[in-house]
Amino acid sequence: MSGLDPSLLKKSPPTLVVTIAGDEPQEFTLTKEILTLGRAEENDIVISSLIVSRRQAVLELTPSGFEIVTIPGATNTITCQGRPVSERQLIKHEDVLRIDSEFEGNMVTMTFLWPSQAPAKLQSITRFGEKDKLTIGRDPSNDVVLDQPNASRFHAQITRVGRRYFVTDLRSSNGTFVNNQRVEGDVWLVPSDTIRIGSYKFVLDEDRFIGTDEADGLRVEMYHLNKWVRKDLNLLQDISLVFQPREFICVVGQSGGGKSTLVDAVAGYRPATHGSVFVNDINVYQNFDAIRNEIGYVPQKDIIHMELTVYQAFDYAAQLRMPRDTSSKERQKRIMEVLADLDLTHRKDVQISGLSGGQQKRVSIGVELLTRPGLFFLDEPTSGLDPGTETSFMHLMRRLADQGRTIIMVTHATRTHLKNRLG
């Protein structure tokens, strides 16, 4: 076996932390090159949950690392980072595997930990070399290519003049931001200046630009939020919270308890009268334009056209929300990705009025997902759904968060599966 050295299993073996919803976590040390996982006692990793098959999967060490292989005949699907595992998939440090079902509150979460094999955070380093101009955008011919639906085909240009640099926005649809301020005309840069285009951040460091895609890691911090609506009435009373990347947060409470007021204050749509909110160190109240394209918001009342098919609704929304230079082929590719994430591919040609309530809500969510926001707010999305559909919806939100989003959901539900059930 070439590549990864199997002796690492003795020196610094990985672990799999398994949590059955409502129970304490169990930790399994992976010291063998092939391990079986399932409900039956003869497995190397025994998971005593009825939603797990007797023989669910195999973990196998390969030259690239550990891969998980689903065993034919296993019932409930395993997801990795929110997407179904089909046949064989490499798993990395801190990847989250889940098994869920239609039964309320039933979920198994497995976190793979192997710090010694953790990949370095991906950063792109761009130098000018012999060039005096660098272009940034979605088109493959750019010097820096962005995989971002919100980016224009040719979005911005950085020009070198001697040992100085300036950035120019190329009439992009969603703007270029320097130090969180939108670029108008040419803007000169100094070392440590930050350029933001969608979820991408570029930092000027002497003669190079260091780029990072922050789409999979939006951290929200709020400090001392108060919302005075009268001299004698404060709806938010000195609230300070932190939401970590990939978390699924439910704001639960009775009607009139201030749930929507809190979420709207965090999203920046109705700011608090006192306090501050930061998303990845960007002050939302002071620099809302710099972060607005990273925010998706689904209101309680669906605002979709019932006479359209699911695909038509997504296509019209994509034409409105994505840059003007987006081709029909690019739109179709993104629409099909969203349909797959929402388990709606088989319903894409069905008129929305013919869908169930839960599926209609998924369409409303899909409209927002088209531009791939990293921060997602939902206001009472389960209102009116039956208990089974509500449970399925909660599991869907958990999978969407696993894919790299931070999700904050308002709900009046107080069902027990909201308490420590969804990770």
Short mmCIF file of C-alpha atoms in Angstrom, two decimals:
data_model
loop_
_atom_site.label_atom_id
_atom_site.label_comp_id
_atom_site.label_asym_id
_atom_site.label_seq_id
_atom_site.Cartn_x
_atom_site.Cartn_y
_atom_site.Cartn_z
CA MET A 1 0.00 0.00 0.00
CA SER A 2 1.57 3.29 -1.12
CA GLY A 3 0.62 6.75 0.05
CA LEU A 4 -0.63 6.94 3.60
CA ASP A 5 1.44 4.81 6.03
CA PRO A 6 -0.74 2.23 7.91
CA SER A 7 1.65 2.51 10.89
CA LEU A 8 -0.05 5.86 11.61
CA LEU A 9 -2.92 3.82 13.05
CA LYS A 10 -0.61 2.78 15.89
CA LYS A 11 1.11 6.15 16.36
CA SER A 12 -1.92 8.45 16.14
CA PRO A 13 -5.12 6.54 15.32
CA PRO A 14 -8.28 8.39 14.33
CA THR A 15 -11.46 8.22 16.38
CA LEU A 16 -15.13 8.06 15.51
CA VAL A 17 -17.41 9.78 18.02
CA VAL A 18 -20.90 8.25 17.79
CA THR A 19 -23.94 9.95 19.33
CA ILE A 20 -27.40 8.42 19.31
CA ALA A 21 -29.92 11.24 19.77
CA GLY A 22 -30.60 11.71 23.48
CA ASP A 23 -27.68 9.50 24.63
CA GLU A 24 -24.12 10.23 25.71
CA PRO A 25 -21.44 10.10 22.95
CA GLN A 26 -19.37 6.94 22.48
CA GLU A 27 -15.81 7.12 21.21
CA PHE A 28 -14.30 4.38 19.02
CA THR A 29 -10.57 4.29 18.26
CA LEU A 30 -9.89 3.09 14.70
CA THR A 31 -6.84 0.82 14.99
CA LYS A 32 -7.65 -1.58 12.13
CA GLU A 33 -7.40 -0.98 8.39
CA ILE A 34 -10.90 -2.36 7.79
CA LEU A 35 -13.76 -1.95 10.28
CA THR A 36 -17.45 -2.76 10.01
CA LEU A 37 -20.20 -0.55 11.36
CA GLY A 38 -23.75 -1.54 12.24
CA ARG A 39 -26.31 -2.64 14.81
CA ALA A 40 -25.22 -6.29 15.08
CA GLU A 41 -22.87 -7.25 17.91
CA GLU A 42 -20.27 -8.75 15.55
CA ASN A 43 -19.43 -5.34 14.08
CA ASP A 44 -16.24 -3.50 15.08
CA ILE A 45 -18.35 -0.39 15.74
CA VAL A 46 -21.68 -1.36 17.29
CA ILE A 47 -24.42 1.30 17.15
CA SER A 48 -27.44 0.22 19.17
CA SER A 49 -30.14 2.12 17.29
CA LEU A 50 -33.08 0.68 15.37
CA ILE A 51 -32.49 3.11 12.48
CA VAL A 52 -29.06 1.52 11.87
CA SER A 53 -28.93 -1.64 9.76
CA ARG A 54 -27.33 -4.79 11.15
CA ARG A 55 -24.47 -4.20 8.70
CA GLN A 56 -24.55 -0.53 7.65
CA ALA A 57 -21.11 0.35 6.30
CA VAL A 58 -17.39 -0.41 6.15
CA LEU A 59 -14.55 1.94 7.05
CA GLU A 60 -11.44 1.13 5.00
CA LEU A 61 -7.96 2.67 5.09
CA THR A 62 -6.72 3.59 1.58
CA PRO A 63 -3.64 5.49 0.36
CA SER A 64 -5.72 8.69 0.60
CA GLY A 65 -7.10 8.04 4.09
CA PHE A 66 -10.20 6.36 5.48
CA GLU A 67 -13.09 5.79 3.11
CA ILE A 68 -16.63 4.81 4.08
CA VAL A 69 -18.40 2.22 1.93
CA THR A 70 -22.16 1.64 2.23
CA ILE A 71 -23.07 -2.05 2.42
CA PRO A 72 -25.73 -3.10 -0.15
CA GLY A 73 -29.07 -3.65 1.53
CA ALA A 74 -28.56 -1.05 4.28
CA THR A 75 -31.83 0.79 4.81
CA ASN A 76 -31.47 4.37 6.05
CA THR A 77 -28.94 6.47 4.13
CA ILE A 78 -25.68 7.76 5.58
CA THR A 79 -24.90 11.39 4.77
CA CYS A 80 -21.45 12.98 4.91
CA GLN A 81 -21.37 16.76 5.29
CA GLY A 82 -25.06 16.82 4.44
CA ARG A 83 -24.92 14.80 1.20
CA PRO A 84 -25.76 11.10 0.73
CA VAL A 85 -22.86 8.65 0.62
CA SER A 86 -23.09 6.63 -2.58
CA GLU A 87 -20.90 3.52 -2.73
CA ARG A 88 -17.53 4.85 -1.47
CA GLN A 89 -16.39 8.22 -0.09
CA LEU A 90 -13.22 9.61 1.48
CA ILE A 91 -13.79 11.13 4.92
CA LYS A 92 -11.60 13.84 6.44
CA HIS A 93 -10.87 15.23 9.88
CA GLU A 94 -14.01 16.72 11.49
CA ASP A 95 -16.33 15.38 8.78
CA VAL A 96 -19.81 14.67 10.17
CA LEU A 97 -21.68 11.51 9.16
CA ARG A 98 -25.37 11.12 10.00
CA ILE A 99 -28.06 8.47 9.78
CA ASP A 100 -31.64 9.67 10.19
CA SER A 101 -35.14 8.35 9.64
CA GLU A 102 -38.74 9.46 9.49
CA PHE A 103 -39.24 8.62 13.17
CA GLU A 104 -39.35 11.63 15.48
CA GLY A 105 -36.10 12.43 17.23
CA ASN A 106 -34.15 9.49 15.79
CA MET A 107 -30.74 10.43 14.47
CA VAL A 108 -27.25 9.00 14.75
CA THR A 109 -24.33 11.40 14.42
CA MET A 110 -20.76 10.23 13.79
CA THR A 111 -17.84 12.68 13.85
CA PHE A 112 -14.54 11.51 12.34
CA LEU A 113 -11.48 12.95 14.10
CA TRP A 114 -7.91 12.54 12.84
CA PRO A 115 -5.97 15.72 13.71
CA SER A 116 -2.65 14.42 12.37
CA GLN A 117 -4.21 14.10 8.91
CA ALA A 118 -6.21 17.35 8.99
CA PRO A 119 -5.82 19.22 5.69
CA ALA A 120 -4.49 22.76 5.84
CA LYS A 121 -7.09 25.47 5.29
CA LEU A 122 -7.22 26.04 1.55
CA GLN A 123 -5.83 29.40 0.52
CA SER A 124 -4.95 30.65 -2.92
CA ILE A 125 -1.84 32.78 -3.37
CA THR A 126 -1.80 34.93 -6.50
CA ARG A 127 1.26 36.80 -7.75
CA PHE A 128 1.49 39.17 -10.68
CA GLY A 129 4.68 37.73 -12.15
CA GLU A 130 5.18 39.42 -15.51
CA LYS A 131 1.61 40.72 -15.64
CA ASP A 132 0.47 44.21 -14.69
CA LYS A 133 -3.21 43.27 -14.49
CA LEU A 134 -5.12 40.41 -12.88
CA THR A 135 -8.79 39.71 -13.55
CA ILE A 136 -11.14 38.02 -11.07
CA GLY A 137 -14.46 36.42 -11.92
CA ARG A 138 -16.53 33.35 -12.69
CA ASP A 139 -15.22 32.79 -16.24
CA PRO A 140 -12.42 30.17 -16.51
CA SER A 141 -10.25 32.62 -18.49
CA ASN A 142 -9.76 34.87 -15.44
CA ASP A 143 -6.47 34.88 -13.54
CA VAL A 144 -8.48 34.15 -10.37
CA VAL A 145 -11.56 31.99 -10.99
CA LEU A 146 -14.40 32.15 -8.44
CA ASP A 147 -16.81 29.25 -7.96
CA GLN A 148 -19.58 31.51 -6.73
CA PRO A 149 -23.07 32.02 -8.29
CA ASN A 150 -23.06 35.66 -7.13
CA ALA A 151 -19.83 36.51 -8.94
CA SER A 152 -20.01 38.07 -12.41
CA ARG A 153 -18.22 36.44 -15.32
CA PHE A 154 -15.59 39.21 -15.26
CA HIS A 155 -16.06 40.76 -11.85
CA ALA A 156 -13.03 42.89 -10.91
CA GLN A 157 -9.50 43.77 -11.97
CA ILE A 158 -6.39 44.50 -9.94
CA THR A 159 -3.72 46.66 -11.61
CA ARG A 160 -0.08 47.04 -10.61
CA VAL A 161 1.59 50.42 -11.12
CA GLY A 162 5.22 50.20 -10.04
CA ARG A 163 4.95 48.82 -6.51
CA ARG A 164 1.43 50.04 -5.95
CA TYR A 165 -1.92 48.41 -6.72
CA PHE A 166 -5.49 49.49 -7.34
CA VAL A 167 -8.72 47.54 -7.81
CA THR A 168 -11.49 48.27 -10.32
CA ASP A 169 -14.98 46.81 -10.30
CA LEU A 170 -15.90 45.66 -13.83
CA ARG A 171 -19.58 46.63 -13.61
CA SER A 172 -20.34 43.51 -11.60
CA SER A 173 -23.89 42.72 -10.55
CA ASN A 174 -23.17 42.37 -6.83
CA GLY A 175 -20.21 44.65 -6.25
CA THR A 176 -16.59 44.52 -5.13
CA PHE A 177 -15.76 45.61 -1.58
CA VAL A 178 -12.48 46.97 -0.19
CA ASN A 179 -12.35 46.93 3.61
CA ASN A 180 -16.13 46.26 3.48
CA GLN A 181 -16.87 49.40 1.43
CA ARG A 182 -18.22 49.06 -2.11
CA VAL A 183 -15.78 50.08 -4.82
CA GLU A 184 -16.68 53.11 -6.91
CA GLY A 185 -14.14 53.79 -9.68
CA ASP A 186 -10.51 52.86 -8.95
CA VAL A 187 -9.49 52.27 -5.34
CA TRP A 188 -5.81 52.21 -4.34
CA LEU A 189 -4.69 49.44 -2.01
CA VAL A 190 -2.18 49.25 0.82
CA PRO A 191 -0.79 46.10 2.48
CA SER A 192 -3.37 44.24 4.62
CA ASP A 193 -6.31 45.73 2.71
CA THR A 194 -9.13 43.22 2.20
CA ILE A 195 -11.02 42.71 -1.06
CA ARG A 196 -14.35 40.84 -0.81
CA ILE A 197 -16.30 39.36 -3.70
CA GLY A 198 -19.21 37.25 -2.51
CA SER A 199 -17.85 34.70 -0.06
CA TYR A 200 -14.25 35.19 -1.23
CA LYS A 201 -11.78 37.32 0.70
CA PHE A 202 -8.43 38.48 -0.72
CA VAL A 203 -5.77 40.14 1.45
CA LEU A 204 -2.94 42.20 -0.04
CA ASP A 205 0.39 41.05 1.38
CA GLU A 206 3.30 42.98 -0.18
CA ASP A 207 3.45 41.62 -3.76
CA ARG A 208 0.81 38.89 -3.49
CA PHE A 209 -2.86 38.36 -2.75
CA ILE A 210 -3.95 35.63 -0.35
CA GLY A 211 -7.46 34.36 -1.08
CA THR A 212 -9.86 32.41 1.13
CA ASP A 213 -13.37 31.14 0.44
CA GLU A 214 -15.39 31.69 3.62
CA ALA A 215 -18.62 30.16 2.29
CA ASP A 216 -18.35 27.10 4.55
CA GLY A 217 -17.58 28.92 7.76
CA LEU A 218 -19.76 31.87 8.78
CA ARG A 219 -19.54 32.64 12.50
CA VAL A 220 -22.14 35.03 13.95
CA GLU A 221 -21.45 37.04 17.09
CA MET A 222 -23.89 39.40 18.76
CA TYR A 223 -23.12 41.61 21.71
CA HIS A 224 -25.52 43.36 24.13
CA LEU A 225 -28.52 43.57 21.81
CA ASN A 226 -31.37 45.74 23.05
CA LYS A 227 -34.47 46.77 21.14
CA TRP A 228 -36.26 49.72 22.69
CA VAL A 229 -39.63 50.41 21.05
CA ARG A 230 -40.86 52.70 23.82
CA LYS A 231 -39.24 54.34 26.81
CA ASP A 232 -40.74 51.66 29.00
CA LEU A 233 -40.49 48.63 26.62
CA ASN A 234 -37.30 46.80 25.62
CA LEU A 235 -37.99 43.70 23.46
CA LEU A 236 -34.40 42.39 23.54
CA GLN A 237 -32.76 42.68 26.91
CA ASP A 238 -28.97 42.72 26.66
CA ILE A 239 -28.63 39.56 24.57
CA SER A 240 -25.16 38.24 23.69
CA LEU A 241 -24.78 35.01 21.71
CA VAL A 242 -22.36 33.22 19.35
CA PHE A 243 -23.47 30.96 16.49
CA GLN A 244 -20.72 28.72 15.13
CA PRO A 245 -20.33 27.67 11.46
CA ARG A 246 -22.55 24.74 10.42
CA GLU A 247 -24.77 25.10 13.48
CA PHE A 248 -28.54 24.66 13.20
CA ILE A 249 -30.11 26.95 15.80
CA CYS A 250 -33.81 26.94 16.70
CA VAL A 251 -35.20 30.05 18.40
CA VAL A 252 -38.16 28.61 20.30
CA GLY A 253 -40.89 30.38 22.24
CA GLN A 254 -44.49 31.44 22.44
CA SER A 255 -46.12 33.94 20.10
CA GLY A 256 -45.16 37.53 20.94
CA GLY A 257 -42.06 36.41 22.83
CA GLY A 258 -39.64 38.34 20.61
CA LYS A 259 -38.31 35.46 18.46
CA SER A 260 -38.68 37.24 15.13
CA THR A 261 -37.43 40.49 16.64
CA LEU A 262 -34.20 38.75 17.68
CA VAL A 263 -33.68 37.00 14.33
CA ASP A 264 -34.40 40.16 12.32
CA ALA A 265 -31.89 42.03 14.50
CA VAL A 266 -29.24 39.37 13.85
CA ALA A 267 -29.96 39.34 10.11
CA GLY A 268 -29.67 43.13 9.95
CA TYR A 269 -33.15 43.65 8.45
CA ARG A 270 -34.50 45.39 11.58
CA PRO A 271 -31.38 46.30 13.59
CA ALA A 272 -31.37 46.45 17.36
CA THR A 273 -31.40 49.96 18.82
CA HIS A 274 -28.28 49.12 20.86
CA GLY A 275 -25.55 46.50 20.45
CA SER A 276 -23.66 45.03 17.51
CA VAL A 277 -23.66 41.95 15.26
CA PHE A 278 -20.62 40.53 13.45
CA VAL A 279 -20.44 37.90 10.72
CA ASN A 280 -16.84 36.69 10.30
CA ASP A 281 -15.68 39.96 11.87
CA ILE A 282 -17.79 42.12 9.53
CA ASN A 283 -19.98 44.58 11.44
CA VAL A 284 -23.41 43.85 9.96
CA TYR A 285 -25.01 47.15 11.00
CA GLN A 286 -22.16 49.26 9.62
CA ASN A 287 -21.40 47.18 6.50
CA PHE A 288 -24.63 45.43 5.57
CA ASP A 289 -23.97 45.66 1.81
CA ALA A 290 -20.74 43.71 2.24
CA ILE A 291 -22.56 40.75 3.77
CA ARG A 292 -26.08 40.90 2.32
CA ASN A 293 -25.37 38.41 -0.50
CA GLU A 294 -24.34 35.84 2.11
CA ILE A 295 -27.78 36.00 3.77
CA GLY A 296 -30.80 33.94 2.76
CA TYR A 297 -34.20 34.65 4.34
CA VAL A 298 -37.38 32.57 4.10
CA PRO A 299 -40.46 34.35 5.51
CA GLN A 300 -43.35 32.53 7.19
CA LYS A 301 -45.68 33.09 4.24
CA ASP A 302 -44.55 31.45 1.00
CA ILE A 303 -43.98 33.96 -1.82
CA ILE A 304 -43.84 31.52 -4.71
CA HIS A 305 -46.15 31.40 -7.75
CA MET A 306 -48.36 28.34 -7.37
CA GLU A 307 -49.15 28.03 -11.08
CA LEU A 308 -45.51 27.43 -12.04
CA THR A 309 -43.71 24.10 -11.98
CA VAL A 310 -40.88 23.70 -9.48
CA TYR A 311 -38.24 24.01 -12.21
CA GLN A 312 -39.90 27.09 -13.72
CA ALA A 313 -40.04 28.79 -10.30
CA PHE A 314 -36.34 28.12 -9.74
CA ASP A 315 -35.41 29.25 -13.25
CA TYR A 316 -37.27 32.56 -12.96
CA ALA A 317 -35.76 33.17 -9.52
CA ALA A 318 -32.28 32.35 -10.83
CA GLN A 319 -32.69 34.85 -13.68
CA LEU A 320 -33.64 37.54 -11.14
CA ARG A 321 -31.03 36.74 -8.48
CA MET A 322 -27.96 35.55 -10.35
CA PRO A 323 -25.70 37.92 -12.35
CA ARG A 324 -26.97 39.07 -15.74
CA ASP A 325 -24.16 37.26 -17.54
CA THR A 326 -25.15 33.84 -16.16
CA SER A 327 -25.83 31.43 -19.03
CA SER A 328 -28.86 29.14 -19.20
CA LYS A 329 -26.50 26.15 -18.87
CA GLU A 330 -25.03 27.57 -15.64
CA ARG A 331 -28.51 28.26 -14.28
CA GLN A 332 -29.64 24.74 -15.11
CA LYS A 333 -26.61 23.22 -13.35
CA ARG A 334 -27.24 25.23 -10.18
CA ILE A 335 -30.99 24.50 -10.23
CA MET A 336 -30.37 20.75 -10.48
CA GLU A 337 -27.91 20.94 -7.55
CA VAL A 338 -30.53 22.66 -5.38
CA LEU A 339 -33.24 20.21 -6.43
CA ALA A 340 -30.99 17.32 -5.37
CA ASP A 341 -30.17 18.95 -2.01
CA LEU A 342 -33.90 19.36 -1.30
CA ASP A 343 -34.96 15.91 -2.53
CA LEU A 344 -37.15 17.55 -5.18
CA THR A 345 -35.53 16.26 -8.39
CA HIS A 346 -38.39 13.84 -9.03
CA ARG A 347 -40.91 16.69 -8.58
CA LYS A 348 -39.24 19.32 -10.76
CA ASP A 349 -41.94 19.25 -13.47
CA VAL A 350 -44.89 19.25 -11.04
CA GLN A 351 -46.96 22.41 -10.61
CA ILE A 352 -46.29 23.90 -7.18
CA SER A 353 -49.99 23.95 -6.32
CA GLY A 354 -49.93 20.15 -6.61
CA LEU A 355 -47.19 19.70 -4.02
CA SER A 356 -47.66 18.90 -0.34
CA GLY A 357 -47.22 21.68 2.22
CA GLY A 358 -43.78 20.42 3.16
CA GLN A 359 -42.65 20.29 -0.47
CA GLN A 360 -43.96 23.81 -1.11
CA LYS A 361 -41.86 25.01 1.82
CA ARG A 362 -38.83 23.32 0.29
CA VAL A 363 -39.43 25.26 -2.93
CA SER A 364 -39.40 28.53 -0.94
CA ILE A 365 -36.09 27.48 0.60
CA GLY A 366 -34.67 26.46 -2.78
CA VAL A 367 -35.31 29.93 -4.22
CA GLU A 368 -32.98 31.31 -1.54
CA LEU A 369 -30.39 28.54 -1.90
CA LEU A 370 -29.80 29.27 -5.60
CA THR A 371 -27.16 31.91 -4.81
CA ARG A 372 -25.53 29.67 -2.17
CA PRO A 373 -25.83 31.89 0.95
CA GLY A 374 -23.73 30.88 3.94
CA LEU A 375 -26.13 32.32 6.53
CA PHE A 376 -29.76 31.23 6.41
CA PHE A 377 -32.77 32.53 8.35
CA LEU A 378 -36.24 30.93 8.42
CA ASP A 379 -39.33 32.37 10.12
CA GLU A 380 -41.81 29.72 11.35
CA PRO A 381 -41.24 27.35 8.39
CA THR A 382 -42.97 24.40 10.10
CA SER A 383 -46.20 26.27 10.82
CA GLY A 384 -49.12 24.19 9.58
CA LEU A 385 -47.07 21.04 8.89
CA ASP A 386 -48.12 17.70 10.34
CA PRO A 387 -45.75 16.09 12.92
CA GLY A 388 -44.19 13.63 10.46
CA THR A 389 -43.51 16.32 7.85
CA GLU A 390 -42.16 18.62 10.56
CA THR A 391 -39.66 15.96 11.67
CA SER A 392 -38.56 15.35 8.08
CA PHE A 393 -38.16 19.11 7.61
CA MET A 394 -35.95 19.39 10.71
CA HIS A 395 -33.69 16.63 9.43
CA LEU A 396 -33.45 18.42 6.07
CA MET A 397 -32.34 21.61 7.83
CA ARG A 398 -29.71 19.64 9.72
CA ARG A 399 -28.35 18.26 6.41
CA LEU A 400 -28.30 21.74 4.83
CA ALA A 401 -26.30 23.03 7.81
CA ASP A 402 -23.88 20.12 7.47
CA GLN A 403 -23.19 21.26 3.91
CA GLY A 404 -21.62 24.44 5.24
CA ARG A 405 -24.39 26.83 6.21
CA THR A 406 -25.21 28.47 9.52
CA ILE A 407 -28.99 28.13 9.91
CA ILE A 408 -31.17 30.08 12.35
CA MET A 409 -34.83 29.09 12.49
CA VAL A 410 -37.73 30.67 14.38
CA THR A 411 -40.37 28.24 15.60
CA HIS A 412 -43.15 28.16 18.18
CA ALA A 413 -42.80 24.36 18.42
CA THR A 414 -41.77 22.97 21.77
CA ARG A 415 -41.68 19.34 20.74
CA THR A 416 -39.04 17.29 22.56
CA HIS A 417 -37.11 16.49 19.39
CA LEU A 418 -35.98 20.14 19.26
CA LYS A 419 -34.06 19.55 22.48
CA ASN A 420 -30.69 17.96 21.80
CA ARG A 421 -32.10 15.94 18.90
CA LEU A 422 -30.55 17.51 15.82
CA GLY A 423 -26.93 18.08 16.86
#
